[in-house]
Structures are given as structure tokens and as C-alpha cells.
């Protein structure tokens, strides 16, 4: 979390935390930044310097998250189509 505070627009760090928090059981209480991380990823992924193949892999992994709502899935699909 400290790295994210120091690098708030870092898509890779946000992605790691997004996936991690979505996999953690809710009773552990480590899920507060899921929406925040999603927004940063959705807003900055296309403009990031990451390879397109990695961007697609990230989006595919995010789309496989069980509790991702339909609206967010559609947004991610649109981003994926732009790559």
C-alpha cells in the first residue's frame, strides 16, 4: 500500500492489489480499495507504457474476477477492444 500511496497512478501496482483484494476472504477486511484500483486501471491502462500483450492479460484476469459487476465487465471489454 505504501508503494501505491507513493505512485498513485501506477497501473501494475493497482492491478496486483485489485486481484489480491478480490481473492481475499471478506472477513479479513482487506478489500477497501477494489473500486479505487479499478478506476485507476480503467483510466490509465491504455496510456501506460506496458506491452499490449500484458495489458490484455491483465484485463483477462480482471474479467475473471467472480464478483465484478456487469457494468465494470463491459467497460473492461471496451478497453480490451481498443488494444
mmCIF file with all atom_site columns, C-alpha atoms in Angstrom, residues 2-82:
data_model
loop_
_atom_site.group_PDB
_atom_site.id
_atom_site.type_symbol
_atom_site.label_atom_id
_atom_site.label_alt_id
_atom_site.label_comp_id
_atom_site.label_asym_id
_atom_site.label_entity_id
_atom_site.label_seq_id
_atom_site.pdbx_PDB_ins_code
_atom_site.Cartn_x
_atom_site.Cartn_y
_atom_site.Cartn_z
_atom_site.occupancy
_atom_site.B_iso_or_equiv
_atom_site.pdbx_formal_charge
_atom_site.auth_seq_id
_atom_site.auth_comp_id
_atom_site.auth_asym_id
_atom_site.auth_atom_id
_atom_site.pdbx_PDB_model_num
ATOM 1  C CA . UNK A 1 2  ? 2.892   2.364   0.674   1.00 0.00 ? 2  UNK A CA 1
ATOM 2  C CA . UNK A 1 3  ? 4.105   1.974   -2.907  1.00 0.00 ? 3  UNK A CA 1
ATOM 3  C CA . UNK A 1 4  ? 0.658   2.839   -4.200  1.00 0.00 ? 4  UNK A CA 1
ATOM 4  C CA . UNK A 1 5  ? 0.499   5.943   -1.999  1.00 0.00 ? 5  UNK A CA 1
ATOM 5  C CA . UNK A 1 6  ? 3.864   6.972   -3.472  1.00 0.00 ? 6  UNK A CA 1
ATOM 6  C CA . UNK A 1 7  ? 2.810   6.011   -7.049  1.00 0.00 ? 7  UNK A CA 1
ATOM 7  C CA . UNK A 1 8  ? -0.966  6.500   -7.176  1.00 0.00 ? 8  UNK A CA 1
ATOM 8  C CA . UNK A 1 9  ? -1.291  6.119   -10.970 1.00 0.00 ? 9  UNK A CA 1
ATOM 9  C CA . UNK A 1 10 ? 0.886   3.014   -11.270 1.00 0.00 ? 10 UNK A CA 1
ATOM 10 C CA . UNK A 1 11 ? -1.342  0.583   -13.137 1.00 0.00 ? 11 UNK A CA 1
ATOM 11 C CA . UNK A 1 12 ? 0.733   -2.502  -12.321 1.00 0.00 ? 12 UNK A CA 1
ATOM 12 C CA . UNK A 1 13 ? 0.631   -1.914  -8.571  1.00 0.00 ? 13 UNK A CA 1
ATOM 13 C CA . UNK A 1 14 ? -3.095  -1.178  -8.708  1.00 0.00 ? 14 UNK A CA 1
ATOM 14 C CA . UNK A 1 15 ? -3.674  -4.353  -10.721 1.00 0.00 ? 15 UNK A CA 1
ATOM 15 C CA . UNK A 1 16 ? -1.800  -6.522  -8.221  1.00 0.00 ? 16 UNK A CA 1
ATOM 16 C CA . UNK A 1 17 ? -3.764  -5.086  -5.301  1.00 0.00 ? 17 UNK A CA 1
ATOM 17 C CA . UNK A 1 18 ? -7.059  -5.321  -7.224  1.00 0.00 ? 18 UNK A CA 1
ATOM 18 C CA . UNK A 1 19 ? -6.548  -9.023  -7.928  1.00 0.00 ? 19 UNK A CA 1
ATOM 19 C CA . UNK A 1 20 ? -5.228  -9.720  -4.437  1.00 0.00 ? 20 UNK A CA 1
ATOM 20 C CA . UNK A 1 21 ? -8.081  -7.961  -2.646  1.00 0.00 ? 21 UNK A CA 1
ATOM 21 C CA . UNK A 1 22 ? -10.678 -9.681  -4.823  1.00 0.00 ? 22 UNK A CA 1
ATOM 22 C CA . UNK A 1 23 ? -9.247  -13.079 -3.879  1.00 0.00 ? 23 UNK A CA 1
ATOM 23 C CA . UNK A 1 24 ? -9.090  -12.385 -0.139  1.00 0.00 ? 24 UNK A CA 1
ATOM 24 C CA . UNK A 1 25 ? -11.985 -13.591 2.012   1.00 0.00 ? 25 UNK A CA 1
ATOM 25 C CA . UNK A 1 26 ? -14.147 -10.605 3.001   1.00 0.00 ? 26 UNK A CA 1
ATOM 26 C CA . UNK A 1 27 ? -13.905 -11.412 6.712   1.00 0.00 ? 27 UNK A CA 1
ATOM 27 C CA . UNK A 1 28 ? -10.210 -10.449 6.608   1.00 0.00 ? 28 UNK A CA 1
ATOM 28 C CA . UNK A 1 29 ? -11.249 -6.869  5.901   1.00 0.00 ? 29 UNK A CA 1
ATOM 29 C CA . UNK A 1 30 ? -8.709  -6.218  3.147   1.00 0.00 ? 30 UNK A CA 1
ATOM 30 C CA . UNK A 1 31 ? -10.951 -5.125  0.307   1.00 0.00 ? 31 UNK A CA 1
ATOM 31 C CA . UNK A 1 32 ? -11.460 -1.387  0.717   1.00 0.00 ? 32 UNK A CA 1
ATOM 32 C CA . UNK A 1 33 ? -9.533  -0.238  -2.361  1.00 0.00 ? 33 UNK A CA 1
ATOM 33 C CA . UNK A 1 34 ? -11.070 -2.519  -5.008  1.00 0.00 ? 34 UNK A CA 1
ATOM 34 C CA . UNK A 1 35 ? -13.196 0.205   -6.619  1.00 0.00 ? 35 UNK A CA 1
ATOM 35 C CA . UNK A 1 36 ? -10.437 2.800   -6.369  1.00 0.00 ? 36 UNK A CA 1
ATOM 36 C CA . UNK A 1 37 ? -7.949  0.431   -8.033  1.00 0.00 ? 37 UNK A CA 1
ATOM 37 C CA . UNK A 1 38 ? -10.449 -0.491  -10.727 1.00 0.00 ? 38 UNK A CA 1
ATOM 38 C CA . UNK A 1 39 ? -10.950 3.196   -11.599 1.00 0.00 ? 39 UNK A CA 1
ATOM 39 C CA . UNK A 1 40 ? -7.223  3.887   -11.852 1.00 0.00 ? 40 UNK A CA 1
ATOM 40 C CA . UNK A 1 41 ? -6.673  0.819   -14.039 1.00 0.00 ? 41 UNK A CA 1
ATOM 41 C CA . UNK A 1 42 ? -9.630  1.678   -16.278 1.00 0.00 ? 42 UNK A CA 1
ATOM 42 C CA . UNK A 1 43 ? -8.462  5.289   -16.655 1.00 0.00 ? 43 UNK A CA 1
ATOM 43 C CA . UNK A 1 44 ? -4.731  4.756   -17.181 1.00 0.00 ? 44 UNK A CA 1
ATOM 44 C CA . UNK A 1 45 ? -4.184  1.299   -18.674 1.00 0.00 ? 45 UNK A CA 1
ATOM 45 C CA . UNK A 1 46 ? -4.451  2.333   -22.322 1.00 0.00 ? 46 UNK A CA 1
ATOM 46 C CA . UNK A 1 47 ? -1.976  5.189   -21.896 1.00 0.00 ? 47 UNK A CA 1
ATOM 47 C CA . UNK A 1 48 ? 0.514   3.140   -19.866 1.00 0.00 ? 48 UNK A CA 1
ATOM 48 C CA . UNK A 1 49 ? 3.832   2.022   -21.326 1.00 0.00 ? 49 UNK A CA 1
ATOM 49 C CA . UNK A 1 50 ? 3.060   -1.653  -20.765 1.00 0.00 ? 50 UNK A CA 1
ATOM 50 C CA . UNK A 1 51 ? 3.178   -4.067  -23.671 1.00 0.00 ? 51 UNK A CA 1
ATOM 51 C CA . UNK A 1 52 ? -0.194  -4.675  -25.279 1.00 0.00 ? 52 UNK A CA 1
ATOM 52 C CA . UNK A 1 53 ? 0.050   -8.409  -24.598 1.00 0.00 ? 53 UNK A CA 1
ATOM 53 C CA . UNK A 1 54 ? 0.443   -7.683  -20.879 1.00 0.00 ? 54 UNK A CA 1
ATOM 54 C CA . UNK A 1 55 ? -2.471  -5.233  -20.931 1.00 0.00 ? 55 UNK A CA 1
ATOM 55 C CA . UNK A 1 56 ? -4.671  -7.898  -22.492 1.00 0.00 ? 56 UNK A CA 1
ATOM 56 C CA . UNK A 1 57 ? -3.550  -10.450 -19.894 1.00 0.00 ? 57 UNK A CA 1
ATOM 57 C CA . UNK A 1 58 ? -4.334  -8.001  -17.085 1.00 0.00 ? 58 UNK A CA 1
ATOM 58 C CA . UNK A 1 59 ? -7.792  -7.302  -18.474 1.00 0.00 ? 59 UNK A CA 1
ATOM 59 C CA . UNK A 1 60 ? -8.491  -11.006 -18.982 1.00 0.00 ? 60 UNK A CA 1
ATOM 60 C CA . UNK A 1 61 ? -7.562  -11.701 -15.366 1.00 0.00 ? 61 UNK A CA 1
ATOM 61 C CA . UNK A 1 62 ? -9.712  -8.829  -14.149 1.00 0.00 ? 62 UNK A CA 1
ATOM 62 C CA . UNK A 1 63 ? -12.646 -10.094 -16.203 1.00 0.00 ? 63 UNK A CA 1
ATOM 63 C CA . UNK A 1 64 ? -12.359 -13.466 -14.488 1.00 0.00 ? 64 UNK A CA 1
ATOM 64 C CA . UNK A 1 65 ? -12.947 -11.955 -11.037 1.00 0.00 ? 65 UNK A CA 1
ATOM 65 C CA . UNK A 1 66 ? -16.116 -13.572 -9.680  1.00 0.00 ? 66 UNK A CA 1
ATOM 66 C CA . UNK A 1 67 ? -17.764 -10.564 -8.058  1.00 0.00 ? 67 UNK A CA 1
ATOM 67 C CA . UNK A 1 68 ? -17.046 -7.989  -10.782 1.00 0.00 ? 68 UNK A CA 1
ATOM 68 C CA . UNK A 1 69 ? -20.309 -6.320  -11.737 1.00 0.00 ? 69 UNK A CA 1
ATOM 69 C CA . UNK A 1 70 ? -21.709 -6.321  -15.268 1.00 0.00 ? 70 UNK A CA 1
ATOM 70 C CA . UNK A 1 71 ? -21.053 -2.619  -15.900 1.00 0.00 ? 71 UNK A CA 1
ATOM 71 C CA . UNK A 1 72 ? -17.381 -2.943  -14.997 1.00 0.00 ? 72 UNK A CA 1
ATOM 72 C CA . UNK A 1 73 ? -17.066 -6.058  -17.161 1.00 0.00 ? 73 UNK A CA 1
ATOM 73 C CA . UNK A 1 74 ? -18.470 -4.149  -20.129 1.00 0.00 ? 74 UNK A CA 1
ATOM 74 C CA . UNK A 1 75 ? -16.057 -1.271  -19.505 1.00 0.00 ? 75 UNK A CA 1
ATOM 75 C CA . UNK A 1 76 ? -13.113 -3.669  -19.374 1.00 0.00 ? 76 UNK A CA 1
ATOM 76 C CA . UNK A 1 77 ? -14.246 -5.368  -22.585 1.00 0.00 ? 77 UNK A CA 1
ATOM 77 C CA . UNK A 1 78 ? -14.357 -1.970  -24.332 1.00 0.00 ? 78 UNK A CA 1
ATOM 78 C CA . UNK A 1 79 ? -10.838 -1.180  -23.129 1.00 0.00 ? 79 UNK A CA 1
ATOM 79 C CA . UNK A 1 80 ? -9.656  -4.594  -24.293 1.00 0.00 ? 80 UNK A CA 1
ATOM 80 C CA . UNK A 1 81 ? -11.076 -3.976  -27.774 1.00 0.00 ? 81 UNK A CA 1
ATOM 81 C CA . UNK A 1 82 ? -9.096  -0.733  -28.064 1.00 0.00 ? 82 UNK A CA 1
#
